[in-house]
């Protein structure tokens, strides 16, 4: 069984640029959630995707958007990057929206300069 | 919305001692309470969870207790080992999961 994978591992971007982060869900999982984890803090829920549709969103502006593909992999896109977007971005998958157990990937460390 | 508070922020114990981390939450409708362990450079790992119809759950050296009336739940680690050193997060909810701020646990050999 393959776990959750994310790419890239690290990324450095300049303020105002756009970034795309990728996530492959665990085998058999059709639900993907994205979280932002600032240094020294707990993860914060960005949004969840289920069967290619956004299924709920946290308190993040529209410049944070996502996609889920037919194979349940997912992308997180952030436009007009700000310095405060520097964080670890985590993807978590679960077997469906009714299964509360989430399995996290290792994250992508984004630095905005 | 839901609010989760976690204490202490740092905990240092001697190897073999017990460690207890406590969390409180605000939404009485919450019904799922997971605990995650995060090691340096890794994503959070689910270590134990409890649902609102259960008061206690144990898995080897770790246990979680839930008091729904008081809206608090706790993680207990017995016979701590150096490899237990990590950041531990409590969380509430399986959808739009809300995390606590984390507890950095140091186990001294």
CSV table of C-alpha atoms in Angstrom, one decimal:
chain,number,residue,atom,x,y,z
A,1,UNK,CA,0.0,0.0,0.0
A,2,UNK,CA,1.5,3.3,-1.1
A,3,UNK,CA,1.2,6.2,1.3
A,4,UNK,CA,0.5,9.9,0.6
A,5,UNK,CA,3.2,11.5,-1.4
A,6,UNK,CA,3.8,15.2,-2.1
A,7,UNK,CA,6.0,17.2,-4.5
A,8,UNK,CA,8.1,19.1,-4.5
A,9,UNK,CA,9.8,18.8,-1.1
A,10,UNK,CA,10.9,22.3,-0.9
A,11,UNK,CA,10.2,25.4,-3.0
A,12,UNK,CA,11.3,29.0,-3.0
A,13,UNK,CA,9.2,31.7,-4.7
A,14,UNK,CA,9.1,35.4,-4.9
A,15,UNK,CA,6.3,37.6,-3.6
A,16,UNK,CA,3.6,38.0,-6.2
A,17,UNK,CA,4.4,34.7,-8.0
A,18,UNK,CA,2.1,31.7,-8.4
A,19,UNK,CA,2.8,28.2,-7.1
A,20,UNK,CA,1.4,24.7,-7.7
A,21,UNK,CA,1.9,21.9,-5.1
A,22,UNK,CA,1.0,18.3,-5.9
A,23,UNK,CA,-0.3,15.4,-3.8
A,24,UNK,CA,-1.0,11.7,-4.6
A,25,UNK,CA,-3.5,10.2,-2.2
A,26,UNK,CA,-3.0,6.8,-0.5
A,27,UNK,CA,-4.2,3.9,-2.5
A,28,UNK,CA,-8.0,3.4,-2.3
A,29,UNK,CA,-8.6,6.9,-0.9
A,30,UNK,CA,-10.9,9.3,-2.8
A,31,UNK,CA,-10.8,12.3,-0.4
A,32,UNK,CA,-8.0,14.8,-0.1
A,33,UNK,CA,-7.6,17.7,2.3
A,34,UNK,CA,-5.0,20.4,2.3
A,35,UNK,CA,-3.6,22.1,5.4
A,36,UNK,CA,-1.2,25.0,5.9
A,37,UNK,CA,1.2,24.7,8.9
A,38,UNK,CA,3.1,27.8,9.9
A,39,UNK,CA,6.3,27.3,11.9
A,40,UNK,CA,5.6,26.3,15.5
A,41,UNK,CA,1.8,26.0,14.9
A,42,UNK,CA,-0.7,23.3,14.3
A,43,UNK,CA,-2.0,22.7,10.8
A,44,UNK,CA,-4.9,24.9,9.5
A,45,UNK,CA,-7.5,23.4,7.2
A,46,UNK,CA,-7.5,25.0,3.7
A,47,UNK,CA,-10.0,22.9,1.8
A,48,UNK,CA,-11.1,19.3,1.0
A,49,UNK,CA,-11.8,17.6,-2.3
A,50,UNK,CA,-14.0,14.7,-2.8
A,51,UNK,CA,-14.6,13.1,-6.2
A,52,UNK,CA,-13.1,16.1,-8.0
A,53,UNK,CA,-15.3,18.7,-6.2
A,54,UNK,CA,-14.4,21.1,-3.4
A,55,UNK,CA,-16.2,19.7,-0.4
A,56,UNK,CA,-15.6,22.4,2.2
A,57,UNK,CA,-13.2,25.3,2.8
A,58,UNK,CA,-11.5,26.9,5.7
A,59,UNK,CA,-10.7,30.6,6.3
A,60,UNK,CA,-8.4,31.1,3.3
A,61,UNK,CA,-8.8,33.7,0.5
A,62,UNK,CA,-9.8,32.7,-3.1
A,63,UNK,CA,-6.2,33.0,-4.3
A,64,UNK,CA,-5.9,29.5,-2.7
A,65,UNK,CA,-7.5,27.1,-5.1
A,66,UNK,CA,-7.3,23.4,-5.8
A,67,UNK,CA,-8.1,20.6,-8.2
A,68,UNK,CA,-8.7,16.9,-7.8
A,69,UNK,CA,-8.1,14.5,-10.7
A,70,UNK,CA,-10.0,11.3,-11.7
A,71,UNK,CA,-7.2,9.3,-10.1
A,72,UNK,CA,-7.8,11.3,-6.8
A,73,UNK,CA,-4.5,13.0,-6.9
A,74,UNK,CA,-4.7,16.7,-6.1
A,75,UNK,CA,-3.1,20.1,-6.7
A,76,UNK,CA,-3.0,23.2,-4.5
A,77,UNK,CA,-2.5,26.5,-6.3
A,78,UNK,CA,-1.7,29.7,-4.6
A,79,UNK,CA,-1.7,33.0,-6.6
A,80,UNK,CA,-0.2,36.4,-5.8
A,81,UNK,CA,2.1,34.9,-3.1
A,82,UNK,CA,2.6,36.8,0.1
A,83,UNK,CA,5.4,36.5,2.6
A,84,UNK,CA,2.9,35.1,5.1
A,85,UNK,CA,2.3,32.2,2.8
A,86,UNK,CA,5.6,30.7,3.8
A,87,UNK,CA,4.7,27.5,5.5
A,88,UNK,CA,4.6,23.7,5.3
A,89,UNK,CA,1.7,22.6,3.1
A,90,UNK,CA,0.3,19.3,4.0
A,91,UNK,CA,-1.9,17.0,2.1
A,92,UNK,CA,-4.0,14.3,3.9
A,93,UNK,CA,-6.1,11.6,2.3
A,94,UNK,CA,-9.0,9.6,3.7
A,95,UNK,CA,-11.0,6.7,2.3
A,96,UNK,CA,-14.1,8.8,1.9
A,97,UNK,CA,-15.9,11.9,3.5
A,98,UNK,CA,-17.5,9.7,6.2
A,99,UNK,CA,-14.1,8.3,7.3
A,100,UNK,CA,-12.6,10.6,9.8
A,101,UNK,CA,-9.2,9.0,9.7
A,102,UNK,CA,-6.7,11.1,7.7
A,103,UNK,CA,-3.2,10.1,6.6
A,104,UNK,CA,-0.8,12.9,6.0
A,105,UNK,CA,2.0,13.2,3.4
A,106,UNK,CA,5.4,14.7,4.4
A,107,UNK,CA,4.5,18.2,3.2
A,108,UNK,CA,6.0,20.8,0.9
A,109,UNK,CA,8.0,23.5,2.5
A,110,UNK,CA,7.2,26.8,0.7
A,111,UNK,CA,9.4,29.9,1.3
A,112,UNK,CA,8.3,33.2,-0.1
A,113,UNK,CA,10.9,35.9,-0.3
B,1,UNK,CA,-16.5,28.0,15.1
B,2,UNK,CA,-14.6,25.3,16.9
B,3,UNK,CA,-11.7,26.3,19.1
B,4,UNK,CA,-9.1,23.9,20.5
B,5,UNK,CA,-6.6,24.7,23.3
B,6,UNK,CA,-3.7,22.4,24.1
B,7,UNK,CA,-1.5,22.3,27.2
B,8,UNK,CA,1.3,22.2,28.0
B,9,UNK,CA,3.3,23.7,25.0
B,10,UNK,CA,6.4,21.9,26.2
B,11,UNK,CA,6.8,18.8,28.3
B,12,UNK,CA,10.1,17.3,29.5
B,13,UNK,CA,10.1,13.8,31.2
B,14,UNK,CA,12.6,11.2,32.2
B,15,UNK,CA,12.6,8.0,30.2
B,16,UNK,CA,10.2,5.6,31.8
B,17,UNK,CA,8.0,8.3,33.3
B,18,UNK,CA,4.4,9.0,32.1
B,19,UNK,CA,3.4,12.0,30.0
B,20,UNK,CA,0.0,13.7,29.9
B,21,UNK,CA,-1.2,16.2,27.3
B,22,UNK,CA,-4.6,17.9,27.7
B,23,UNK,CA,-6.9,19.6,25.3
B,24,UNK,CA,-10.2,21.5,25.5
B,25,UNK,CA,-12.7,22.2,22.8
B,26,UNK,CA,-15.6,24.5,22.4
B,27,UNK,CA,-18.2,22.9,20.1
B,28,UNK,CA,-20.3,20.4,22.0
B,29,UNK,CA,-21.4,18.8,18.7
B,30,UNK,CA,-17.9,17.6,18.0
B,31,UNK,CA,-17.6,13.8,17.9
B,32,UNK,CA,-14.2,12.8,16.7
B,33,UNK,CA,-10.9,13.5,18.5
B,34,UNK,CA,-7.7,12.3,17.0
B,35,UNK,CA,-4.1,12.7,18.2
B,36,UNK,CA,-1.1,13.1,15.9
B,37,UNK,CA,2.6,12.8,16.4
B,38,UNK,CA,4.9,14.9,14.2
B,39,UNK,CA,8.6,14.2,13.9
B,40,UNK,CA,11.0,16.7,12.4
B,41,UNK,CA,10.7,16.9,8.7
B,42,UNK,CA,7.6,14.7,8.5
B,43,UNK,CA,3.9,15.1,8.3
B,44,UNK,CA,1.6,14.4,11.3
B,45,UNK,CA,1.0,10.7,12.0
B,46,UNK,CA,-2.3,9.5,13.5
B,47,UNK,CA,-1.5,7.6,16.7
B,48,UNK,CA,-4.8,7.2,18.3
B,49,UNK,CA,-8.3,8.6,18.1
B,50,UNK,CA,-11.6,8.4,20.0
B,51,UNK,CA,-15.2,9.0,19.2
B,52,UNK,CA,-17.8,10.7,21.3
B,53,UNK,CA,-19.5,7.5,22.3
B,54,UNK,CA,-16.4,6.2,24.1
B,55,UNK,CA,-14.8,7.5,27.2
B,56,UNK,CA,-11.4,5.9,27.0
B,57,UNK,CA,-9.3,4.0,24.4
B,58,UNK,CA,-6.0,2.4,24.9
B,59,UNK,CA,-3.4,1.1,22.4
B,60,UNK,CA,-0.3,-0.4,24.1
B,61,UNK,CA,1.5,2.5,25.8
B,62,UNK,CA,-0.8,5.3,24.7
B,63,UNK,CA,-4.3,6.0,25.9
B,64,UNK,CA,-6.8,8.8,25.3
B,65,UNK,CA,-9.6,9.8,27.6
B,66,UNK,CA,-12.6,12.0,26.7
B,67,UNK,CA,-15.0,13.9,29.0
B,68,UNK,CA,-17.8,15.2,26.8
B,69,UNK,CA,-19.5,17.1,29.6
B,70,UNK,CA,-16.4,19.1,30.4
B,71,UNK,CA,-15.3,19.2,26.7
B,72,UNK,CA,-11.8,18.0,27.3
B,73,UNK,CA,-9.7,15.1,26.2
B,74,UNK,CA,-6.2,13.9,27.2
B,75,UNK,CA,-3.4,11.8,25.8
B,76,UNK,CA,-1.5,9.6,28.2
B,77,UNK,CA,1.8,8.0,27.3
B,78,UNK,CA,3.2,5.5,29.8
B,79,UNK,CA,6.8,4.1,30.0
B,80,UNK,CA,8.1,6.9,27.8
B,81,UNK,CA,11.0,6.2,25.5
B,82,UNK,CA,13.4,8.6,23.7
B,83,UNK,CA,11.7,7.8,20.4
B,84,UNK,CA,8.5,9.3,21.8
B,85,UNK,CA,10.2,12.7,21.6
B,86,UNK,CA,8.2,14.7,19.0
B,87,UNK,CA,5.5,17.3,18.7
B,88,UNK,CA,2.0,16.0,19.6
B,89,UNK,CA,-1.2,17.6,18.3
B,90,UNK,CA,-4.7,17.1,19.5
B,91,UNK,CA,-7.4,17.7,17.0
B,92,UNK,CA,-11.2,17.9,16.7
B,93,UNK,CA,-13.5,16.9,13.9
B,94,UNK,CA,-13.0,14.6,10.9
B,95,UNK,CA,-14.1,17.3,8.5
B,96,UNK,CA,-12.5,20.7,8.7
B,97,UNK,CA,-10.3,19.3,11.3
B,98,UNK,CA,-9.2,21.9,13.9
B,99,UNK,CA,-5.8,21.3,15.5
B,100,UNK,CA,-4.4,22.4,18.8
B,101,UNK,CA,-1.1,24.4,18.8
B,102,UNK,CA,1.0,21.3,19.7
B,103,UNK,CA,3.0,20.0,22.6
B,104,UNK,CA,6.7,19.5,22.2
B,105,UNK,CA,7.6,16.4,24.2
B,106,UNK,CA,11.2,15.7,25.2
B,107,UNK,CA,12.0,12.3,26.7
B,108,UNK,CA,15.4,12.4,28.5
B,109,UNK,CA,17.4,9.1,28.5
